[in-house]
mmCIF file of N, CA and C in Angstrom:
data_model
loop_
_atom_site.group_PDB
_atom_site.id
_atom_site.type_symbol
_atom_site.label_atom_id
_atom_site.label_comp_id
_atom_site.label_asym_id
_atom_site.label_seq_id
_atom_site.Cartn_x
_atom_site.Cartn_y
_atom_site.Cartn_z
ATOM 1 N N MET A 198 59.259 -23.898 -56.609
ATOM 2 C CA MET A 198 60.055 -24.260 -58.167
ATOM 3 C C MET A 198 61.410 -23.424 -57.623
ATOM 4 N N ASN A 199 62.590 -23.881 -57.899
ATOM 5 C CA ASN A 199 63.710 -23.010 -57.882
ATOM 6 C C ASN A 199 64.628 -23.147 -58.955
ATOM 7 N N PHE A 200 63.890 -23.137 -60.126
ATOM 8 C CA PHE A 200 64.736 -23.103 -61.221
ATOM 9 C C PHE A 200 63.959 -22.214 -62.247
ATOM 10 N N PRO A 201 64.951 -21.897 -63.463
ATOM 11 C CA PRO A 201 64.332 -20.797 -64.283
ATOM 12 C C PRO A 201 63.284 -21.664 -65.172
ATOM 13 N N VAL A 202 62.358 -21.055 -65.765
ATOM 14 C CA VAL A 202 61.575 -21.605 -66.960
ATOM 15 C C VAL A 202 61.830 -20.747 -68.137
ATOM 16 N N PRO A 203 61.595 -21.454 -69.165
ATOM 17 C CA PRO A 203 62.097 -20.876 -70.468
ATOM 18 C C PRO A 203 61.310 -19.786 -70.895
ATOM 19 N N ALA A 204 61.705 -18.517 -71.434
ATOM 20 C CA ALA A 204 61.245 -17.354 -71.589
ATOM 21 C C ALA A 204 59.857 -17.723 -72.356
ATOM 22 N N PHE A 205 59.515 -18.597 -73.237
ATOM 23 C CA PHE A 205 58.240 -18.430 -73.877
ATOM 24 C C PHE A 205 57.341 -19.271 -73.347
ATOM 25 N N ILE A 206 57.565 -19.677 -72.033
ATOM 26 C CA ILE A 206 56.389 -19.887 -71.065
ATOM 27 C C ILE A 206 56.061 -18.568 -70.323
ATOM 28 N N GLN A 207 55.035 -18.016 -70.231
ATOM 29 C CA GLN A 207 54.521 -16.765 -69.735
ATOM 30 C C GLN A 207 53.459 -17.315 -68.731
ATOM 31 N N ASP A 208 53.771 -16.069 -67.659
ATOM 32 C CA ASP A 208 53.004 -16.361 -66.350
ATOM 33 C C ASP A 208 52.870 -17.579 -65.658
ATOM 34 N N ALA A 209 54.352 -18.407 -65.567
ATOM 35 C CA ALA A 209 54.663 -19.498 -64.973
ATOM 36 C C ALA A 209 54.159 -19.695 -63.583
ATOM 37 N N GLU A 210 53.392 -20.807 -63.106
ATOM 38 C CA GLU A 210 53.506 -21.140 -61.312
ATOM 39 C C GLU A 210 53.306 -22.322 -61.354
ATOM 40 N N PHE A 211 54.251 -22.901 -60.189
ATOM 41 C CA PHE A 211 54.289 -24.400 -59.833
ATOM 42 C C PHE A 211 53.391 -24.590 -58.847
ATOM 43 N N VAL A 212 52.343 -25.686 -59.266
ATOM 44 C CA VAL A 212 51.191 -25.922 -58.695
ATOM 45 C C VAL A 212 51.039 -27.479 -58.548
ATOM 46 N N ASP A 213 51.362 -28.067 -57.510
ATOM 47 C CA ASP A 213 51.253 -29.410 -57.290
ATOM 48 C C ASP A 213 52.232 -30.310 -58.237
ATOM 49 N N GLY A 214 53.499 -30.034 -58.411
ATOM 50 C CA GLY A 214 54.290 -30.655 -59.384
ATOM 51 C C GLY A 214 54.171 -30.477 -60.586
ATOM 52 N N ILE A 215 53.299 -29.464 -61.052
ATOM 53 C CA ILE A 215 52.921 -29.118 -62.727
ATOM 54 C C ILE A 215 53.517 -27.514 -62.720
ATOM 55 N N ILE A 216 53.809 -27.264 -63.541
ATOM 56 C CA ILE A 216 54.100 -25.809 -64.127
ATOM 57 C C ILE A 216 52.736 -25.302 -64.794
ATOM 58 N N GLU A 217 51.912 -24.326 -64.443
ATOM 59 C CA GLU A 217 51.135 -23.758 -65.106
ATOM 60 C C GLU A 217 51.585 -22.706 -65.629
ATOM 61 N N GLY A 218 51.201 -22.241 -66.908
ATOM 62 C CA GLY A 218 51.423 -20.776 -67.500
ATOM 63 C C GLY A 218 50.707 -20.714 -68.745
ATOM 64 N N THR A 219 51.366 -19.820 -69.704
ATOM 65 C CA THR A 219 50.451 -19.480 -71.081
ATOM 66 C C THR A 219 51.800 -19.689 -72.063
ATOM 67 N N LEU A 220 51.062 -19.592 -73.160
ATOM 68 C CA LEU A 220 51.654 -19.615 -74.557
ATOM 69 C C LEU A 220 51.306 -18.971 -75.567
ATOM 70 N N GLU A 221 52.203 -18.296 -76.089
ATOM 71 C CA GLU A 221 51.689 -17.512 -77.304
ATOM 72 C C GLU A 221 51.865 -18.188 -78.407
ATOM 73 N N VAL A 222 50.625 -18.746 -79.334
ATOM 74 C CA VAL A 222 50.814 -19.218 -80.487
ATOM 75 C C VAL A 222 49.814 -18.722 -81.461
ATOM 76 N N GLU A 223 50.031 -18.919 -82.750
ATOM 77 C CA GLU A 223 48.962 -18.506 -83.529
ATOM 78 C C GLU A 223 47.553 -19.275 -83.242
ATOM 79 N N PRO A 224 46.502 -18.855 -83.257
ATOM 80 C CA PRO A 224 45.898 -17.721 -83.402
ATOM 81 C C PRO A 224 46.052 -16.827 -82.071
ATOM 82 N N GLY A 225 46.554 -17.298 -81.011
ATOM 83 C CA GLY A 225 46.375 -16.569 -79.644
ATOM 84 C C GLY A 225 47.268 -17.181 -78.288
ATOM 85 N N VAL A 226 46.637 -16.572 -77.254
ATOM 86 C CA VAL A 226 47.187 -17.117 -76.078
ATOM 87 C C VAL A 226 46.679 -18.403 -75.632
ATOM 88 N N LEU A 227 47.242 -19.361 -75.070
ATOM 89 C CA LEU A 227 47.035 -20.689 -74.850
ATOM 90 C C LEU A 227 47.235 -21.223 -73.474
ATOM 91 N N ASP A 228 46.440 -21.641 -72.751
ATOM 92 C CA ASP A 228 46.768 -22.215 -71.464
ATOM 93 C C ASP A 228 47.711 -23.506 -71.481
ATOM 94 N N ALA A 229 48.789 -23.487 -70.698
ATOM 95 C CA ALA A 229 49.398 -24.835 -70.836
ATOM 96 C C ALA A 229 49.811 -25.143 -69.723
ATOM 97 N N PHE A 230 50.225 -26.485 -69.345
ATOM 98 C CA PHE A 230 50.266 -27.289 -68.209
ATOM 99 C C PHE A 230 51.633 -28.209 -68.695
ATOM 100 N N PHE A 231 52.475 -28.334 -67.744
ATOM 101 C CA PHE A 231 53.733 -28.816 -68.125
ATOM 102 C C PHE A 231 54.133 -29.963 -66.958
ATOM 103 N N ASP A 232 53.973 -31.375 -66.988
ATOM 104 C CA ASP A 232 53.987 -32.666 -66.447
ATOM 105 C C ASP A 232 54.972 -33.144 -66.592
ATOM 106 N N SER A 233 56.334 -33.401 -65.554
ATOM 107 C CA SER A 233 57.168 -33.946 -65.766
ATOM 108 C C SER A 233 56.729 -35.600 -65.719
ATOM 109 N N GLU A 234 56.157 -35.714 -64.945
ATOM 110 C CA GLU A 234 55.436 -36.971 -64.405
ATOM 111 C C GLU A 234 56.162 -37.667 -63.492
ATOM 112 N N SER A 235 56.859 -36.988 -62.970
ATOM 113 C CA SER A 235 57.770 -37.044 -61.674
ATOM 114 C C SER A 235 57.038 -36.670 -60.283
ATOM 115 N N GLU A 236 57.199 -37.543 -59.410
ATOM 116 C CA GLU A 236 56.795 -37.410 -57.945
ATOM 117 C C GLU A 236 57.436 -35.980 -57.363
ATOM 118 N N ASP A 237 58.472 -35.702 -57.154
ATOM 119 C CA ASP A 237 59.374 -34.760 -56.652
ATOM 120 C C ASP A 237 60.055 -34.058 -57.810
ATOM 121 N N PRO A 238 59.496 -33.406 -59.109
ATOM 122 C CA PRO A 238 60.181 -32.812 -60.139
ATOM 123 C C PRO A 238 61.483 -31.887 -59.896
ATOM 124 N N THR A 239 62.192 -32.060 -60.547
ATOM 125 C CA THR A 239 63.421 -31.317 -60.547
ATOM 126 C C THR A 239 63.640 -30.536 -61.986
ATOM 127 N N GLU A 240 64.534 -29.646 -62.079
ATOM 128 C CA GLU A 240 64.872 -28.915 -63.008
ATOM 129 C C GLU A 240 65.156 -29.916 -64.329
ATOM 130 N N GLU A 241 65.970 -30.995 -64.232
ATOM 131 C CA GLU A 241 66.067 -31.936 -65.224
ATOM 132 C C GLU A 241 64.871 -32.694 -65.492
ATOM 133 N N ASP A 242 64.145 -32.849 -64.566
ATOM 134 C CA ASP A 242 62.792 -33.737 -64.976
ATOM 135 C C ASP A 242 62.010 -32.856 -66.154
ATOM 136 N N PHE A 243 62.198 -31.607 -66.021
ATOM 137 C CA PHE A 243 61.305 -30.774 -66.715
ATOM 138 C C PHE A 243 61.880 -30.226 -68.140
ATOM 139 N N ARG A 244 63.282 -30.621 -68.203
ATOM 140 C CA ARG A 244 63.952 -30.322 -69.469
ATOM 141 C C ARG A 244 63.214 -31.047 -70.980
ATOM 142 N N ALA A 245 62.908 -32.378 -70.731
ATOM 143 C CA ALA A 245 62.108 -32.817 -71.798
ATOM 144 C C ALA A 245 60.917 -32.279 -71.815
ATOM 145 N N VAL A 246 60.014 -32.073 -71.028
ATOM 146 C CA VAL A 246 58.725 -31.390 -71.007
ATOM 147 C C VAL A 246 59.037 -30.045 -71.723
ATOM 148 N N PHE A 247 59.799 -29.085 -71.366
ATOM 149 C CA PHE A 247 60.207 -27.917 -71.852
ATOM 150 C C PHE A 247 60.675 -27.807 -73.379
ATOM 151 N N GLY A 248 61.309 -29.148 -73.846
ATOM 152 C CA GLY A 248 61.913 -29.240 -75.199
ATOM 153 C C GLY A 248 60.483 -29.444 -76.080
ATOM 154 N N ASN A 249 59.790 -30.491 -75.473
ATOM 155 C CA ASN A 249 58.378 -31.040 -76.258
ATOM 156 C C ASN A 249 57.616 -29.567 -76.413
ATOM 157 N N ALA A 250 57.624 -28.818 -75.615
ATOM 158 C CA ALA A 250 56.877 -27.552 -75.653
ATOM 159 C C ALA A 250 57.568 -26.751 -76.739
ATOM 160 N N GLU A 251 58.525 -26.577 -76.454
ATOM 161 C CA GLU A 251 59.352 -25.361 -77.516
ATOM 162 C C GLU A 251 58.921 -26.231 -78.912
ATOM 163 N N ARG A 252 59.515 -27.194 -78.893
ATOM 164 C CA ARG A 252 59.156 -27.932 -80.585
ATOM 165 C C ARG A 252 57.878 -27.759 -80.828
ATOM 166 N N PHE A 253 56.914 -28.224 -80.014
ATOM 167 C CA PHE A 253 55.012 -27.692 -80.263
ATOM 168 C C PHE A 253 54.896 -26.247 -80.913
ATOM 169 N N CYS A 254 55.711 -25.378 -80.133
ATOM 170 C CA CYS A 254 55.544 -23.815 -80.590
ATOM 171 C C CYS A 254 56.022 -23.267 -82.099
ATOM 172 N N LYS A 255 57.078 -24.335 -82.136
ATOM 173 C CA LYS A 255 57.501 -24.032 -83.634
ATOM 174 C C LYS A 255 56.804 -24.780 -84.802
ATOM 175 N N VAL A 256 56.045 -25.653 -84.433
ATOM 176 C CA VAL A 256 55.199 -26.380 -85.604
ATOM 177 C C VAL A 256 53.828 -25.711 -85.512
ATOM 178 N N PHE A 257 53.546 -25.305 -84.562
ATOM 179 C CA PHE A 257 51.928 -24.891 -84.337
ATOM 180 C C PHE A 257 51.646 -23.520 -85.114
ATOM 181 N N ASN A 258 50.916 -23.549 -86.175
ATOM 182 C CA ASN A 258 50.643 -22.710 -86.866
ATOM 183 C C ASN A 258 48.892 -22.725 -87.318
ATOM 184 N N ARG A 259 48.135 -21.897 -88.083
ATOM 185 C CA ARG A 259 46.801 -21.923 -88.404
ATOM 186 C C ARG A 259 46.853 -23.343 -89.129
ATOM 187 N N ALA A 260 47.518 -23.651 -90.066
ATOM 188 C CA ALA A 260 47.219 -24.855 -90.788
ATOM 189 C C ALA A 260 47.413 -26.076 -89.886
ATOM 190 N N PHE A 261 48.369 -26.352 -88.978
ATOM 191 C CA PHE A 261 48.554 -27.365 -88.142
ATOM 192 C C PHE A 261 47.248 -27.662 -87.413
ATOM 193 N N HIS A 262 47.217 -25.970 -86.863
ATOM 194 C CA HIS A 262 45.707 -26.180 -86.043
ATOM 195 C C HIS A 262 44.775 -26.874 -86.662
ATOM 196 N N GLN A 263 44.092 -26.410 -87.545
ATOM 197 C CA GLN A 263 42.968 -26.763 -88.516
ATOM 198 C C GLN A 263 43.191 -28.254 -88.574
ATOM 199 N N SER A 264 44.557 -28.742 -89.203
ATOM 200 C CA SER A 264 44.568 -30.118 -89.360
ATOM 201 C C SER A 264 44.218 -31.173 -88.133
ATOM 202 N N ILE A 265 44.886 -30.667 -86.865
ATOM 203 C CA ILE A 265 44.541 -31.534 -85.714
ATOM 204 C C ILE A 265 43.042 -31.391 -85.266
ATOM 205 N N THR A 266 42.597 -30.238 -85.543
ATOM 206 C CA THR A 266 41.357 -29.959 -85.069
ATOM 207 C C THR A 266 40.378 -30.528 -85.911
ATOM 208 N N ARG A 267 40.502 -30.868 -87.067
ATOM 209 C CA ARG A 267 39.890 -31.494 -88.107
ATOM 210 C C ARG A 267 39.825 -32.934 -87.669
ATOM 211 N N GLY A 268 41.008 -33.424 -87.314
ATOM 212 C CA GLY A 268 41.454 -34.971 -87.255
ATOM 213 C C GLY A 268 40.513 -35.246 -85.802
ATOM 214 N N ALA A 269 40.629 -34.490 -84.981
ATOM 215 C CA ALA A 269 39.945 -34.664 -83.748
ATOM 216 C C ALA A 269 38.376 -34.835 -83.948
ATOM 217 N N ALA A 270 37.989 -33.984 -84.683
ATOM 218 C CA ALA A 270 36.425 -33.952 -85.105
ATOM 219 C C ALA A 270 36.234 -35.047 -85.812
ATOM 220 N N GLU A 271 36.853 -35.583 -86.708
ATOM 221 C CA GLU A 271 36.754 -36.969 -87.242
ATOM 222 C C GLU A 271 36.691 -38.351 -86.202
ATOM 223 N N ASP A 272 37.473 -38.218 -85.341
ATOM 224 C CA ASP A 272 37.493 -39.239 -84.519
ATOM 225 C C ASP A 272 35.999 -38.951 -83.648
ATOM 226 N N ILE A 273 36.187 -37.869 -83.121
ATOM 227 C CA ILE A 273 34.828 -38.042 -82.229
ATOM 228 C C ILE A 273 33.464 -38.115 -82.914
ATOM 229 N N THR A 274 33.258 -37.732 -84.022
ATOM 230 C CA THR A 274 32.520 -37.871 -84.769
ATOM 231 C C THR A 274 32.172 -39.355 -85.082
ATOM 232 N N ASN A 275 33.027 -40.050 -85.685
ATOM 233 C CA ASN A 275 32.856 -41.564 -85.746
ATOM 234 C C ASN A 275 32.528 -42.031 -84.514
ATOM 235 N N GLU A 276 33.231 -41.813 -83.439
ATOM 236 C CA GLU A 276 32.657 -42.411 -82.258
ATOM 237 C C GLU A 276 31.408 -42.231 -82.023
ATOM 238 N N SER A 277 30.810 -40.982 -82.012
ATOM 239 C CA SER A 277 29.433 -40.955 -81.815
ATOM 240 C C SER A 277 28.484 -41.445 -82.698
ATOM 241 N N PHE A 278 28.836 -41.801 -83.901
ATOM 242 C CA PHE A 278 28.013 -42.552 -84.756
ATOM 243 C C PHE A 278 27.927 -44.038 -84.563
ATOM 244 N N GLU A 279 29.021 -44.714 -83.745
ATOM 245 C CA GLU A 279 29.176 -46.017 -83.791
ATOM 246 C C GLU A 279 28.138 -46.955 -83.261
ATOM 247 N N ASP A 280 27.102 -46.415 -82.662
ATOM 248 C CA ASP A 280 25.983 -47.395 -82.460
ATOM 249 C C ASP A 280 24.673 -46.765 -83.084
ATOM 250 N N SER A 281 25.022 -46.042 -84.045
ATOM 251 C CA SER A 281 24.065 -45.446 -85.178
ATOM 252 C C SER A 281 23.923 -46.289 -86.341
ATOM 253 N N LEU A 282 22.677 -46.414 -87.016
ATOM 254 C CA LEU A 282 22.476 -47.095 -88.319
ATOM 255 C C LEU A 282 23.020 -46.300 -89.555
ATOM 256 N N GLU A 283 23.408 -44.834 -88.996
ATOM 257 C CA GLU A 283 23.458 -43.610 -90.105
ATOM 258 C C GLU A 283 25.238 -43.874 -90.055
ATOM 259 N N GLU A 284 25.885 -43.478 -91.170
ATOM 260 C CA GLU A 284 27.020 -43.159 -91.089
ATOM 261 C C GLU A 284 27.044 -41.419 -91.085
ATOM 262 N N PRO A 285 28.368 -41.055 -90.371
ATOM 263 C CA PRO A 285 28.584 -39.896 -90.396
ATOM 264 C C PRO A 285 28.797 -39.362 -92.059
ATOM 265 N N ALA A 286 28.456 -37.868 -92.077
ATOM 266 C CA ALA A 286 28.557 -37.033 -93.623
ATOM 267 C C ALA A 286 29.674 -36.286 -93.210
ATOM 268 N N GLU A 287 29.973 -35.684 -94.487
ATOM 269 C CA GLU A 287 31.186 -34.498 -94.392
ATOM 270 C C GLU A 287 30.622 -33.334 -93.717
ATOM 271 N N LYS A 288 29.528 -32.985 -93.783
ATOM 272 C CA LYS A 288 28.893 -32.049 -92.818
ATOM 273 C C LYS A 288 28.782 -32.219 -91.185
ATOM 274 N N ASP A 289 28.606 -33.483 -90.844
ATOM 275 C CA ASP A 289 28.900 -33.574 -89.113
ATOM 276 C C ASP A 289 30.330 -33.775 -89.029
ATOM 277 N N TYR A 290 31.195 -34.069 -89.708
ATOM 278 C CA TYR A 290 32.847 -33.662 -89.586
ATOM 279 C C TYR A 290 32.887 -32.130 -89.373
ATOM 280 N N ALA A 291 32.384 -31.413 -90.341
ATOM 281 C CA ALA A 291 32.769 -29.998 -90.624
ATOM 282 C C ALA A 291 31.983 -29.107 -89.389
ATOM 283 N N LEU A 292 30.839 -29.433 -89.194
ATOM 284 C CA LEU A 292 30.183 -29.149 -87.910
ATOM 285 C C LEU A 292 30.845 -28.897 -86.706
ATOM 286 N N LEU A 293 31.323 -30.189 -86.299
ATOM 287 C CA LEU A 293 32.093 -30.455 -84.978
ATOM 288 C C LEU A 293 33.276 -29.747 -85.006
ATOM 289 N N ALA A 294 34.180 -29.609 -86.343
ATOM 290 C CA ALA A 294 35.470 -28.991 -86.577
ATOM 291 C C ALA A 294 35.336 -27.553 -86.074
ATOM 292 N N ALA A 295 34.193 -27.263 -86.921
ATOM 293 C CA ALA A 295 33.831 -25.480 -86.726
ATOM 294 C C ALA A 295 33.417 -25.215 -85.231
ATOM 295 N N ASP A 296 32.851 -26.154 -84.424
ATOM 296 C CA ASP A 296 32.473 -25.963 -83.177
ATOM 297 C C ASP A 296 33.744 -25.844 -82.078
ATOM 298 N N LEU A 297 34.892 -26.891 -82.570
ATOM 299 C CA LEU A 297 35.617 -26.807 -81.608
ATOM 300 C C LEU A 297 36.447 -25.780 -81.383
ATOM 301 N N ILE A 298 36.758 -25.510 -79.988
ATOM 302 C CA ILE A 298 37.646 -24.138 -79.580
ATOM 303 C C ILE A 298 38.772 -24.839 -78.448
ATOM 304 N N LEU A 299 39.886 -24.524 -79.081
ATOM 305 C CA LEU A 299 41.319 -25.066 -78.187
ATOM 306 C C LEU A 299 41.189 -24.095 -77.035
ATOM 307 N N LYS A 300 41.363 -24.882 -75.941
ATOM 308 C CA LYS A 300 41.657 -23.965 -74.677
ATOM 309 C C LYS A 300 42.733 -24.395 -74.013
ATOM 310 N N ALA A 301 43.449 -25.190 -74.084
ATOM 311 C CA ALA A 301 44.685 -25.575 -73.206
ATOM 312 C C ALA A 301 45.512 -26.631 -73.954
ATOM 313 N N ALA A 302 46.891 -26.688 -73.656
ATOM 314 C CA ALA A 302 47.827 -27.546 -73.717
ATOM 315 C C ALA A 302 48.390 -28.282 -72.814
ATOM 316 N N GLN A 303 48.581 -29.951 -72.682
ATOM 317 C CA GLN A 303 49.205 -29.809 -71.632
ATOM 318 C C GLN A 303 50.399 -30.751 -72.207
ATOM 319 N N PHE A 304 51.565 -30.867 -71.731
ATOM 320 C CA PHE A 304 53.120 -31.179 -72.084
ATOM 321 C C PHE A 304 53.525 -32.034 -71.307
ATOM 322 N N PHE A 305 53.936 -33.469 -71.625
ATOM 323 C CA PHE A 305 54.464 -34.249 -71.139
ATOM 324 C C PHE A 305 55.951 -34.485 -71.820
ATOM 325 N N PRO A 306 57.061 -35.203 -71.339
ATOM 326 C CA PRO A 306 58.162 -35.605 -72.001
ATOM 327 C C PRO A 306 57.881 -36.152 -73.425
ATOM 328 N N ASP A 307 56.925 -36.895 -73.683
ATOM 329 C CA ASP A 307 56.895 -37.527 -75.064
ATOM 330 C C ASP A 307 55.510 -37.197 -75.887
ATOM 331 N N ALA A 308 54.673 -36.870 -75.116
ATOM 332 C CA ALA A 308 53.533 -36.376 -75.686
ATOM 333 C C ALA A 308 52.718 -35.045 -75.487
ATOM 334 N N THR A 309 51.716 -34.766 -75.937
ATOM 335 C CA THR A 309 51.074 -33.558 -75.552
ATOM 336 C C THR A 309 49.577 -33.813 -75.856
ATOM 337 N N LEU A 310 48.842 -33.331 -75.232
ATOM 338 C CA LEU A 310 47.491 -33.218 -75.221
ATOM 339 C C LEU A 310 46.992 -31.885 -75.525
ATOM 340 N N LEU A 311 46.022 -31.703 -76.383
ATOM 341 C CA LEU A 311 45.175 -30.680 -76.865
ATOM 342 C C LEU A 311 43.682 -30.882 -76.116
ATOM 343 N N ILE A 312 43.461 -29.900 -75.386
ATOM 344 C CA ILE A 312 42.065 -29.679 -74.750
ATOM 345 C C ILE A 312 41.221 -28.954 -75.553
ATOM 346 N N TYR A 313 40.031 -29.352 -75.780
ATOM 347 C CA TYR A 313 38.872 -28.599 -76.583
ATOM 348 C C TYR A 313 37.440 -28.366 -75.844
ATOM 349 N N GLU A 314 36.919 -27.385 -76.282
ATOM 350 C CA GLU A 314 35.538 -27.211 -75.899
ATOM 351 C C GLU A 314 34.620 -27.194 -77.215
ATOM 352 N N SER A 315 33.434 -27.630 -77.074
ATOM 353 C CA SER A 315 32.503 -27.896 -78.095
ATOM 354 C C SER A 315 31.191 -27.557 -77.631
ATOM 355 N N PRO A 316 31.192 -26.023 -77.436
ATOM 356 C CA PRO A 316 30.063 -25.272 -76.591
ATOM 357 C C PRO A 316 28.584 -25.586 -77.239
ATOM 358 N N ARG A 317 28.334 -25.895 -78.572
ATOM 359 C CA ARG A 317 27.117 -26.112 -79.116
ATOM 360 C C ARG A 317 26.878 -27.601 -79.010
ATOM 361 N N ILE A 318 27.821 -28.390 -79.571
ATOM 362 C CA ILE A 318 27.456 -30.119 -79.744
ATOM 363 C C ILE A 318 27.817 -30.904 -78.642
ATOM 364 N N PHE A 319 28.542 -30.750 -78.036
ATOM 365 C CA PHE A 319 29.104 -30.867 -76.668
ATOM 366 C C PHE A 319 29.218 -30.255 -75.598
ATOM 367 N N PRO A 320 28.406 -29.420 -75.238
ATOM 368 C CA PRO A 320 28.719 -28.540 -74.137
ATOM 369 C C PRO A 320 29.069 -29.126 -72.801
ATOM 370 N N LYS A 321 28.960 -30.260 -72.503
ATOM 371 C CA LYS A 321 29.374 -30.764 -70.933
ATOM 372 C C LYS A 321 30.450 -31.672 -71.061
ATOM 373 N N GLU A 322 30.965 -31.660 -72.464
ATOM 374 C CA GLU A 322 32.220 -32.396 -72.448
ATOM 375 C C GLU A 322 33.720 -31.828 -72.912
ATOM 376 N N GLU A 323 34.559 -32.102 -72.328
ATOM 377 C CA GLU A 323 36.118 -31.726 -72.898
ATOM 378 C C GLU A 323 36.459 -32.899 -73.908
ATOM 379 N N ILE A 324 37.025 -32.398 -74.934
ATOM 380 C CA ILE A 324 37.426 -33.472 -75.924
ATOM 381 C C ILE A 324 38.903 -33.023 -76.015
ATOM 382 N N VAL A 325 39.680 -34.330 -75.994
ATOM 383 C CA VAL A 325 41.093 -34.212 -75.882
ATOM 384 C C VAL A 325 41.723 -35.059 -77.181
ATOM 385 N N ALA A 326 42.496 -34.225 -77.637
ATOM 386 C CA ALA A 326 43.348 -34.693 -78.608
ATOM 387 C C ALA A 326 44.801 -34.926 -78.383
ATOM 388 N N GLU A 327 45.160 -36.167 -78.295
ATOM 389 C CA GLU A 327 46.259 -36.721 -78.041
ATOM 390 C C GLU A 327 47.415 -36.846 -79.045
ATOM 391 N N LEU A 328 48.308 -36.020 -78.830
ATOM 392 C CA LEU A 328 49.697 -36.125 -80.026
ATOM 393 C C LEU A 328 50.626 -36.783 -79.656
ATOM 394 N N ASN A 329 51.347 -37.637 -80.411
ATOM 395 C CA ASN A 329 52.417 -38.277 -80.108
ATOM 396 C C ASN A 329 53.592 -37.116 -80.289
ATOM 397 N N ALA A 330 54.848 -37.957 -80.059
ATOM 398 C CA ALA A 330 56.055 -37.360 -80.058
ATOM 399 C C ALA A 330 56.372 -36.287 -81.282
ATOM 400 N N GLU A 331 55.917 -36.882 -82.718
ATOM 401 C CA GLU A 331 55.940 -36.107 -83.749
ATOM 402 C C GLU A 331 54.702 -34.919 -83.914
ATOM 403 N N PHE A 332 54.075 -34.739 -82.900
ATOM 404 C CA PHE A 332 52.802 -34.116 -83.176
ATOM 405 C C PHE A 332 51.916 -34.332 -84.273
ATOM 406 N N GLU A 333 51.649 -35.670 -84.263
ATOM 407 C CA GLU A 333 50.360 -36.198 -85.274
ATOM 408 C C GLU A 333 49.550 -36.502 -84.149
ATOM 409 N N LEU A 334 48.100 -36.620 -84.374
ATOM 410 C CA LEU A 334 47.076 -37.025 -83.915
ATOM 411 C C LEU A 334 47.281 -38.331 -83.714
ATOM 412 N N ALA A 335 47.455 -38.866 -82.356
ATOM 413 C CA ALA A 335 47.347 -40.652 -82.089
ATOM 414 C C ALA A 335 45.981 -40.675 -81.724
ATOM 415 N N GLU A 336 45.131 -39.966 -81.231
ATOM 416 C CA GLU A 336 43.644 -40.277 -81.052
ATOM 417 C C GLU A 336 42.940 -38.919 -80.270
ATOM 418 N N ALA A 337 41.664 -38.959 -80.728
ATOM 419 C CA ALA A 337 41.026 -38.073 -79.882
ATOM 420 C C ALA A 337 39.861 -38.779 -79.063
ATOM 421 N N TYR A 338 39.431 -38.207 -77.910
ATOM 422 C CA TYR A 338 38.576 -38.785 -77.029
ATOM 423 C C TYR A 338 37.892 -37.710 -76.261
ATOM 424 N N PHE A 339 36.830 -38.088 -75.673
ATOM 425 C CA PHE A 339 36.085 -37.053 -74.495
ATOM 426 C C PHE A 339 36.709 -37.634 -73.162
ATOM 427 N N ASP A 340 37.038 -36.583 -72.432
ATOM 428 C CA ASP A 340 37.303 -36.621 -70.960
ATOM 429 C C ASP A 340 36.316 -36.080 -70.122
#
C-alpha cells in the first residue's frame, strides 16, 4: 500500500487487496475491513470505500447500533422460526438482540456489512447485517 489511509482508520495494514484496521466508534473499538472490490486496488479505488466508512462513523452511535442490532435480531429470529408451527414472540427478538455482539465492519464502495457473534444462541454462527448506502438494514443472514 503506497498511499495514505485516513486518520480515522487506526492500525491499518494492507492484506491481500483489503485494508484491515480498527475504528473508534461508540461504544468502543471495532475491527474494520475495507474492500474496494478491485483486483489490483489503487488509492483511487479506495476513495469511495473510505468515504463510505467515514460517513458510517458519523452516523454510528448507541441508538443507531441498537436499531440495526434489533433489526438484525428480528430478521434472524423470523428466519429461525420459518419451519416452526410457532410464531416468534417479542421475547425471542429481545433475547437475540441482547445476545448479539458487534465484532467487525466490512466496508465496500456502496455497502457495509456488520458482523455479529451470538455466543449463547448461535455460538457456531456469524450473523451479518447488510446495510445499504444510506446505512439502513437491507437484510441479516447467517454467514
